[in-house]
Coordinates of C-alpha atoms in Angstrom, one line a residue:
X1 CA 68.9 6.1 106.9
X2 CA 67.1 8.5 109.2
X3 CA 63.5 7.2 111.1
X4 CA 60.4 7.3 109.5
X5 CA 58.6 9.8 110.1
X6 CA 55.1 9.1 112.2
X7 CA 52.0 9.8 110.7
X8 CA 48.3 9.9 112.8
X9 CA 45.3 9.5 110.4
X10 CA 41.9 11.3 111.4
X11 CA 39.1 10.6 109.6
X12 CA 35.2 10.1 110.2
X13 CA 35.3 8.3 106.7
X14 CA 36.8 4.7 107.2
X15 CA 37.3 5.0 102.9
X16 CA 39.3 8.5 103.8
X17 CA 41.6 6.6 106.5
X18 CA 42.1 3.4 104.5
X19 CA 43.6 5.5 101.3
X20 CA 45.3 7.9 102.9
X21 CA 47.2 5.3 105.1
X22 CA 48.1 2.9 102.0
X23 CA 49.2 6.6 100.3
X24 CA 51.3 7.7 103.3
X25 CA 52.1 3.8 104.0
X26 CA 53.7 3.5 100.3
X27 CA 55.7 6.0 100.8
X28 CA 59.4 4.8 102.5
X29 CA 59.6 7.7 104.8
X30 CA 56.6 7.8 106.0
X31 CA 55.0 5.5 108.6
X32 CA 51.0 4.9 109.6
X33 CA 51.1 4.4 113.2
X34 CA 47.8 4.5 114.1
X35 CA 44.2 5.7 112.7
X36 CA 40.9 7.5 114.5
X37 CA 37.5 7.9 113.6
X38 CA 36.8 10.9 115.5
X39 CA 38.8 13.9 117.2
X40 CA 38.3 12.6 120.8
X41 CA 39.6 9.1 119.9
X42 CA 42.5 11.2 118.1
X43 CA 43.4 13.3 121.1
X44 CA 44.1 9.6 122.9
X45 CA 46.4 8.6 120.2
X46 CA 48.3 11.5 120.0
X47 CA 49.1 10.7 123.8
X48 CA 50.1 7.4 123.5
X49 CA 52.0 7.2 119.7
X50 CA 53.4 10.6 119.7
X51 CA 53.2 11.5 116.0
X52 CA 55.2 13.4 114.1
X53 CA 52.3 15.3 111.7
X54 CA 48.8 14.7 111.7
X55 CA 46.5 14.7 108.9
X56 CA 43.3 15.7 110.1
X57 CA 39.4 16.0 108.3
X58 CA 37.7 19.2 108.8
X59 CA 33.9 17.7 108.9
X60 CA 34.0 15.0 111.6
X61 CA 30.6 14.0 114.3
X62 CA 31.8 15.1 118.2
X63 CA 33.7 17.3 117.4
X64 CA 34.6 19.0 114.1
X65 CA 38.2 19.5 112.9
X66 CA 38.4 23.1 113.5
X67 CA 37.7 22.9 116.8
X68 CA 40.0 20.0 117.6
X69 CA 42.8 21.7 115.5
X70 CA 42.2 25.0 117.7
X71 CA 42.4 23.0 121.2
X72 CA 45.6 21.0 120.0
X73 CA 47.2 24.0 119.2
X74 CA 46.4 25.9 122.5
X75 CA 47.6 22.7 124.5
X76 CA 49.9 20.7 122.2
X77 CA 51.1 22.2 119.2
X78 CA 51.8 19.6 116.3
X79 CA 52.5 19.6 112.4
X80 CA 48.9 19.0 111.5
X81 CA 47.8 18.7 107.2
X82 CA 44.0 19.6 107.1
X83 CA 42.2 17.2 104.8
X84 CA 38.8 19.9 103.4
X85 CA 36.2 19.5 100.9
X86 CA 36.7 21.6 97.8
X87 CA 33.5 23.9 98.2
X88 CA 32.8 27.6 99.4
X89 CA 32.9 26.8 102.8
X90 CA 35.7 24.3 102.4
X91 CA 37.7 27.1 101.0
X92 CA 37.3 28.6 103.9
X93 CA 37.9 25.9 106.2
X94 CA 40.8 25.8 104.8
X95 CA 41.7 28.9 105.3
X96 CA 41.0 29.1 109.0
X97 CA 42.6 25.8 109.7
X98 CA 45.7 28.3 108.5
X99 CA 45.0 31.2 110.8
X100 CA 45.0 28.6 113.7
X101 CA 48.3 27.0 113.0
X102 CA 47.2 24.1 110.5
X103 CA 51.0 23.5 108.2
X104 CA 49.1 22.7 105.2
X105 CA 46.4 21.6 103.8
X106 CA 44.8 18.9 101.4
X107 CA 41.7 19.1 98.8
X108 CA 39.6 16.2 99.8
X109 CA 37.1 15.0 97.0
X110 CA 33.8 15.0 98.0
X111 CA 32.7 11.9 95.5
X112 CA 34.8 8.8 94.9
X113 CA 37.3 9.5 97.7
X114 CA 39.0 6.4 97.3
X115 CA 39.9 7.2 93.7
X116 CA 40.2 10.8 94.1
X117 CA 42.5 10.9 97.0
X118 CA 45.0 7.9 95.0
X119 CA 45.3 10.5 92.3
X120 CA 46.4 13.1 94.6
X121 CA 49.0 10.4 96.4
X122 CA 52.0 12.5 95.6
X123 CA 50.8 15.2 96.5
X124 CA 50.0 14.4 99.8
X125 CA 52.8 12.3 100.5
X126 CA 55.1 15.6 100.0
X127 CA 52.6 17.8 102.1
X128 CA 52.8 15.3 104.9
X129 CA 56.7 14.7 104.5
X130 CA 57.1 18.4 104.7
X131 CA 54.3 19.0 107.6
X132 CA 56.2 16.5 109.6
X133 CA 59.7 18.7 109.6
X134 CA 58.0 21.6 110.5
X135 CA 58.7 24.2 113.3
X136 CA 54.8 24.6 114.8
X137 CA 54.1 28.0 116.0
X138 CA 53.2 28.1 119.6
X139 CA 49.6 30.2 120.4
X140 CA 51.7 33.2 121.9
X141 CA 54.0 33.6 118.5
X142 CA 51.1 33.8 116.2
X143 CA 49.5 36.0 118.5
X144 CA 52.6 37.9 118.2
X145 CA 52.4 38.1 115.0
X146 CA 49.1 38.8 114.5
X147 CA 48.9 41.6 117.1
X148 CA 52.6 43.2 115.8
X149 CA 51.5 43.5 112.4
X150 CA 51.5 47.5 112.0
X151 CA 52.2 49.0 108.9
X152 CA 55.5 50.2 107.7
X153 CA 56.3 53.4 108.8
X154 CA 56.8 56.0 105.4
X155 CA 56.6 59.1 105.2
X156 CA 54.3 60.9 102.2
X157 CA 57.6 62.1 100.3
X158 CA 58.7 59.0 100.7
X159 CA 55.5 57.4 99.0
X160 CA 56.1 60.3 96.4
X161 CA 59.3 58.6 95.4
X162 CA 58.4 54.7 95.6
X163 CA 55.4 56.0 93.2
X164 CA 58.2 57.5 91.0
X165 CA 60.6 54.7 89.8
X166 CA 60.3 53.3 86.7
X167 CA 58.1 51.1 85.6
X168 CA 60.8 48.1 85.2
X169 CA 61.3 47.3 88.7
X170 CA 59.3 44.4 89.5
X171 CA 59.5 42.0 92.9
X172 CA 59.2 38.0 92.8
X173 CA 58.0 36.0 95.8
X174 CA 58.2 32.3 95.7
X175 CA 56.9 30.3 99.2
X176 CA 55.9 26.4 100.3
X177 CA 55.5 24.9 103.2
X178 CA 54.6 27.9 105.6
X179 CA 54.2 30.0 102.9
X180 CA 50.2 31.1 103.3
X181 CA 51.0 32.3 107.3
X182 CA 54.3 34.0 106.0
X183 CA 53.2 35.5 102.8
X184 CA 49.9 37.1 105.0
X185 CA 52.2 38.7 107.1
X186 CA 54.0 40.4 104.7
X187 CA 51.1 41.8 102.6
X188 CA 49.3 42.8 105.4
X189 CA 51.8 45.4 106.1
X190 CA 53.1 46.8 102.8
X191 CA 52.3 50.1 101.3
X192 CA 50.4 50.3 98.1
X193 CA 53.3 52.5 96.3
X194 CA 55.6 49.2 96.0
X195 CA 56.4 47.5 92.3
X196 CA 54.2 45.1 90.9
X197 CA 54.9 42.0 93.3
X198 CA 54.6 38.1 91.6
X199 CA 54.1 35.7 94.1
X200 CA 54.3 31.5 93.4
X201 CA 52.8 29.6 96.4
X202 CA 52.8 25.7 96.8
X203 CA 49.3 25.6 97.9
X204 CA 46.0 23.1 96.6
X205 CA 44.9 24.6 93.1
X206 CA 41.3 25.2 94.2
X207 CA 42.4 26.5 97.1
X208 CA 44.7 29.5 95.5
X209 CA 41.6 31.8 94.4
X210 CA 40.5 31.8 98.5
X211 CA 43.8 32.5 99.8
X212 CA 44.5 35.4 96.9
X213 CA 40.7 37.0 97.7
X214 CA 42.4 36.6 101.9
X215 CA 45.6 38.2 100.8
X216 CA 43.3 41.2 98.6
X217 CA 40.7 41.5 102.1
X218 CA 44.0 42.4 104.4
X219 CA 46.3 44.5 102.0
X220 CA 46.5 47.7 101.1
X221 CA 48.2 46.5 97.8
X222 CA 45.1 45.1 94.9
X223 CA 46.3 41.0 95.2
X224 CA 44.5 39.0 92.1
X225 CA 45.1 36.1 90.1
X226 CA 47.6 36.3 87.4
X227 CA 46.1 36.3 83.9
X228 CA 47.8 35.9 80.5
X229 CA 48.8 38.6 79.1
X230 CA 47.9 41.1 82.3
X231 CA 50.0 44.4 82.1
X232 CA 51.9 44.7 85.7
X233 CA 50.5 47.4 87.2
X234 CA 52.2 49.5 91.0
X235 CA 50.8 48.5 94.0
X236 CA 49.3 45.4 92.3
X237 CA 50.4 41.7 93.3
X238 CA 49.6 38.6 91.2
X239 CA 49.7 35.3 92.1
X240 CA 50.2 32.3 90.4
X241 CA 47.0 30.1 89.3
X242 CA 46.9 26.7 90.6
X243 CA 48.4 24.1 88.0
X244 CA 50.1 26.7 85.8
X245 CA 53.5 28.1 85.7
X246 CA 53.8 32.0 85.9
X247 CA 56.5 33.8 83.7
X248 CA 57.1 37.0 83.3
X249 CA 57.6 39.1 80.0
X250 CA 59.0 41.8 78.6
X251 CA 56.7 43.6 75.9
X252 CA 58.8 46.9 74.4
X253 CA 59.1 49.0 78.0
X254 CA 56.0 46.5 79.1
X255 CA 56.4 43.5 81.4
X256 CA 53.2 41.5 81.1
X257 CA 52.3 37.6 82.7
X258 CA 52.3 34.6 80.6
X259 CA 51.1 31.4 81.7
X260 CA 51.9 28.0 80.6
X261 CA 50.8 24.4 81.6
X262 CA 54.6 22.9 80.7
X263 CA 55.9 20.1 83.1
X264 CA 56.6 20.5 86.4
X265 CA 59.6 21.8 87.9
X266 CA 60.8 20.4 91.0
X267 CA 57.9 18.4 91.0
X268 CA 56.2 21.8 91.1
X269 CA 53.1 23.3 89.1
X270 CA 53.6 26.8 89.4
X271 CA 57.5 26.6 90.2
X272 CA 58.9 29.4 92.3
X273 CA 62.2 28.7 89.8
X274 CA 60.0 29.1 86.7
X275 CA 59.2 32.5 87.9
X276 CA 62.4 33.4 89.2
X277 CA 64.3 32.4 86.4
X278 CA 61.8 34.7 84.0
X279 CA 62.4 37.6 86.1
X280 CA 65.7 37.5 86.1
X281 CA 66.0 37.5 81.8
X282 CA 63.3 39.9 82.3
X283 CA 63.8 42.1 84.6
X284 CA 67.5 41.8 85.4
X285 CA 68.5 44.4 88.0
X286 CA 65.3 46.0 88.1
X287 CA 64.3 43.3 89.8
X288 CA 64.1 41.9 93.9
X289 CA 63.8 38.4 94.6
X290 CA 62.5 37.1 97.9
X291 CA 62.7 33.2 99.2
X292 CA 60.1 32.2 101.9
X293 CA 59.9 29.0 103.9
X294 CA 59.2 25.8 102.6
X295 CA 60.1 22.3 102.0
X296 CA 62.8 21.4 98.8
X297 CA 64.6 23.6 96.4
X298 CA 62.5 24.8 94.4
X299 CA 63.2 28.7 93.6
X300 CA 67.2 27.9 94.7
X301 CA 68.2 28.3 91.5
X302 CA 66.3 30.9 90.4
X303 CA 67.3 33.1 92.9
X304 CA 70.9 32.6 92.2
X305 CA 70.4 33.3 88.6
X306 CA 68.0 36.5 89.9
X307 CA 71.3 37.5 91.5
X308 CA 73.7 36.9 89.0
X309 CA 71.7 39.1 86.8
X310 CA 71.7 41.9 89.4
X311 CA 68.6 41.3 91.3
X312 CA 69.0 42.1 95.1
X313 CA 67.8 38.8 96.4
X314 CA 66.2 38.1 100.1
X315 CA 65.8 34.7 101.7
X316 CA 64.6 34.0 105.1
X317 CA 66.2 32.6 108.0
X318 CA 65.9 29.5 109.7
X319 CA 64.9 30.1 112.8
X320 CA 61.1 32.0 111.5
X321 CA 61.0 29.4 108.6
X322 CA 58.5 26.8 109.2
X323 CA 60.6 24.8 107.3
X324 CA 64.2 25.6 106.5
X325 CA 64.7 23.8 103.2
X326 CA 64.4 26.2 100.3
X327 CA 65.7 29.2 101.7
X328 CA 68.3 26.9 102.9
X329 CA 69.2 25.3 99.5
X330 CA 69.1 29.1 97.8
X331 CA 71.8 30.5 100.5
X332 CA 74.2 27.0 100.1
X333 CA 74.1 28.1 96.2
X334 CA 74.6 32.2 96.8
X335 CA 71.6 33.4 95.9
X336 CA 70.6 35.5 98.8
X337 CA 72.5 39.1 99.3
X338 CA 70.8 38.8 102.6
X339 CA 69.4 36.0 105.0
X340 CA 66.8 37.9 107.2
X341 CA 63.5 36.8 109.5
X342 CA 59.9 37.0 108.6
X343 CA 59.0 40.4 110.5
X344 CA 62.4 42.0 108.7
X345 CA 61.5 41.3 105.4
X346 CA 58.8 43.7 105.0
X347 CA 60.5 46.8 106.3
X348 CA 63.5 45.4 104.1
X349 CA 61.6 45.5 101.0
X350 CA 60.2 49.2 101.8
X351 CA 64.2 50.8 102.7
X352 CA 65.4 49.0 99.6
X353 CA 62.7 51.0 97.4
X354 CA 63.5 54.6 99.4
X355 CA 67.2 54.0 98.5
X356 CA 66.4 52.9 95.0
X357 CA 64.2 56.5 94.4
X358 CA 66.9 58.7 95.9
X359 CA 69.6 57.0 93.1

């Protein structure tokens, strides 16, 4: 059996450290090695137990969790899960605490945190489990990425033709773990003249309208909610709702959105496989399917069926993944016609579309 993996709680609220160490404590995997009140007593404990992830609360005395989060990454990057408050500015805590290199992050409820936090146990266990296998991004790669981030090159003819392919073709995006960095990346680059693109990200549910309006702010493509029964529409993107599954549909020559609130799928509400496996009885060879980083298997499936059916099928590679498990799980079950990194996958998506018009 392979080491537990080492788990640093830090937390003003002594209720906040006592659940989530019982949480992470129940789980076999996982193992509380130490606890601190504050950011500064933190930093000292990171020294001396050498963690493997680090769940960390954004509103702390001393120093907030930002600011910690921003110095650790500067001088020791780490797998850290932000623990924020589900409100307006928690939202976008949250979302900063993902610009500076934070893995994932966790709703923390602002009354009753005992009881709140217990009902979110397995969800937090798998956030930490999967924080603590990923591949942190030094300060020079994300400023790598962030600077690098120009827009595909295409030419106005070439937008003539994207704009001209019929309406059928449709791309499906399904991310975890790593997935809000990667799937910024990506939209912040594409051209507006692309298919209708449905995206599934493992993410908080109240945190999924933030991170769509972030996506919307630095695209050129229109990034909203999905909705049931929305029309797809070119140069649009939807993305899942927290809690609900997101299928697609085929309506005549339409291909509208349903949502449903069924069981979870790989322990996943939305599933990337739920969408994938839609698209591909959907959409069939029309379609493109793209695998992101993240923890599991979830979308494996899927994107072998998306192939079987004709789809041309993407996964990333390891070594930009933050964590190599579902891309990983979709290759080992031939689902991907190609295995690619992050900053290939949107110049990819753009030459498979300028071959697809000229057919």
């Amino acid at each position: 059996m392979s080491r537990k993996r080492k788990v640093l709680i830090i937390d003003d609220s002594a209720v906040a450290r006592q659940a989530l160490s019982r949480i992470c404590s129940d789980s076999e995997d996982l193992e509380v090695v130490g606890t601190a009140p504050d950011a500064m007593i933190g930093l000292r404990k990171i020294e001396s137990l050498k963690p493997d992830v680090i769940t960390l609360d954004v509103e702390m005395p001393r120093m907030d969790g930002l600011t910690f989060l921003e110095k650790l990454m500067m001088s020791n990057p780490l797998p850290v899960v932000m623990v924020s408050a589900y409100t307006e500015s928690g939202s976008s805590a949250a979302l900063r605490a993902f610009d500076l290199g934070a893995i994932d992050v966790v709703e923390k409820p602002r009354m009753e945190v005992r009881d709140g936090l217990n009902r979110l146990a397995e969800l937090i266990v798998d956030k930490v489990r999967a924080a603590s296998y990923a591949r942190v991004a030094t300060p020079a790669e994300r400023f790598f990425v962030r600077s690098s981030a120009e827009p595909v090159e295409i030419s106005p003819a070439e937008r003539e033709k994207i704009g001209s392919l019929p309406n059928q073709h449709v791309i499906a995006i399904g991310a975890s773990t790593g997935g809000p960095q990667a799937l910024s990346s990506i939209f912040r680059v594409l051209p507006q003249e692309l298919p209708p693109i449905l995206v599934v990200q493992h993410i908080t549910p109240s945190f999924t309208k933030s991170f769509c309006n972030s996506l919307d702010h630095d695209s050129q493509l229109t990034v909203q909610l999905g909705t049931e029964g929305a029309y797809l529409r070119r140069g649009h993107a939807y993305l899942a709702p927290g809690d609900q599954h997101m299928l697609l549909r085929r309506t005549g020559d339409d291909l509208t959105l349903t949502l449903s609130g069924h069981d979870r799928v790989n322990r996943h509400r939305p599933s990337v496989d739920e969408l994938f496996k839609s698209v591909a009885e959907s959409a069939g060879n029309f379609a493109t399917g793209i695998l992101l980083t993240g923890m599991g298997v979830d979308g494996a499936e899927g994107l072998a069926l998306m192939r079987d059916k004709g789809a041309w099928t993407l996964a990333q590679d390891e070594s930009s993944s933050v964590v190599f498990g579902m891309p990983r799980a979709a290759i080992e079950q031939n689902g991907a016609d190609q295995v690619i990194s992050l900053a290939e996958i949107p110049n990819a998506i753009v030459e498979h579309f300028i071959v697809e018009s000229n057919n």
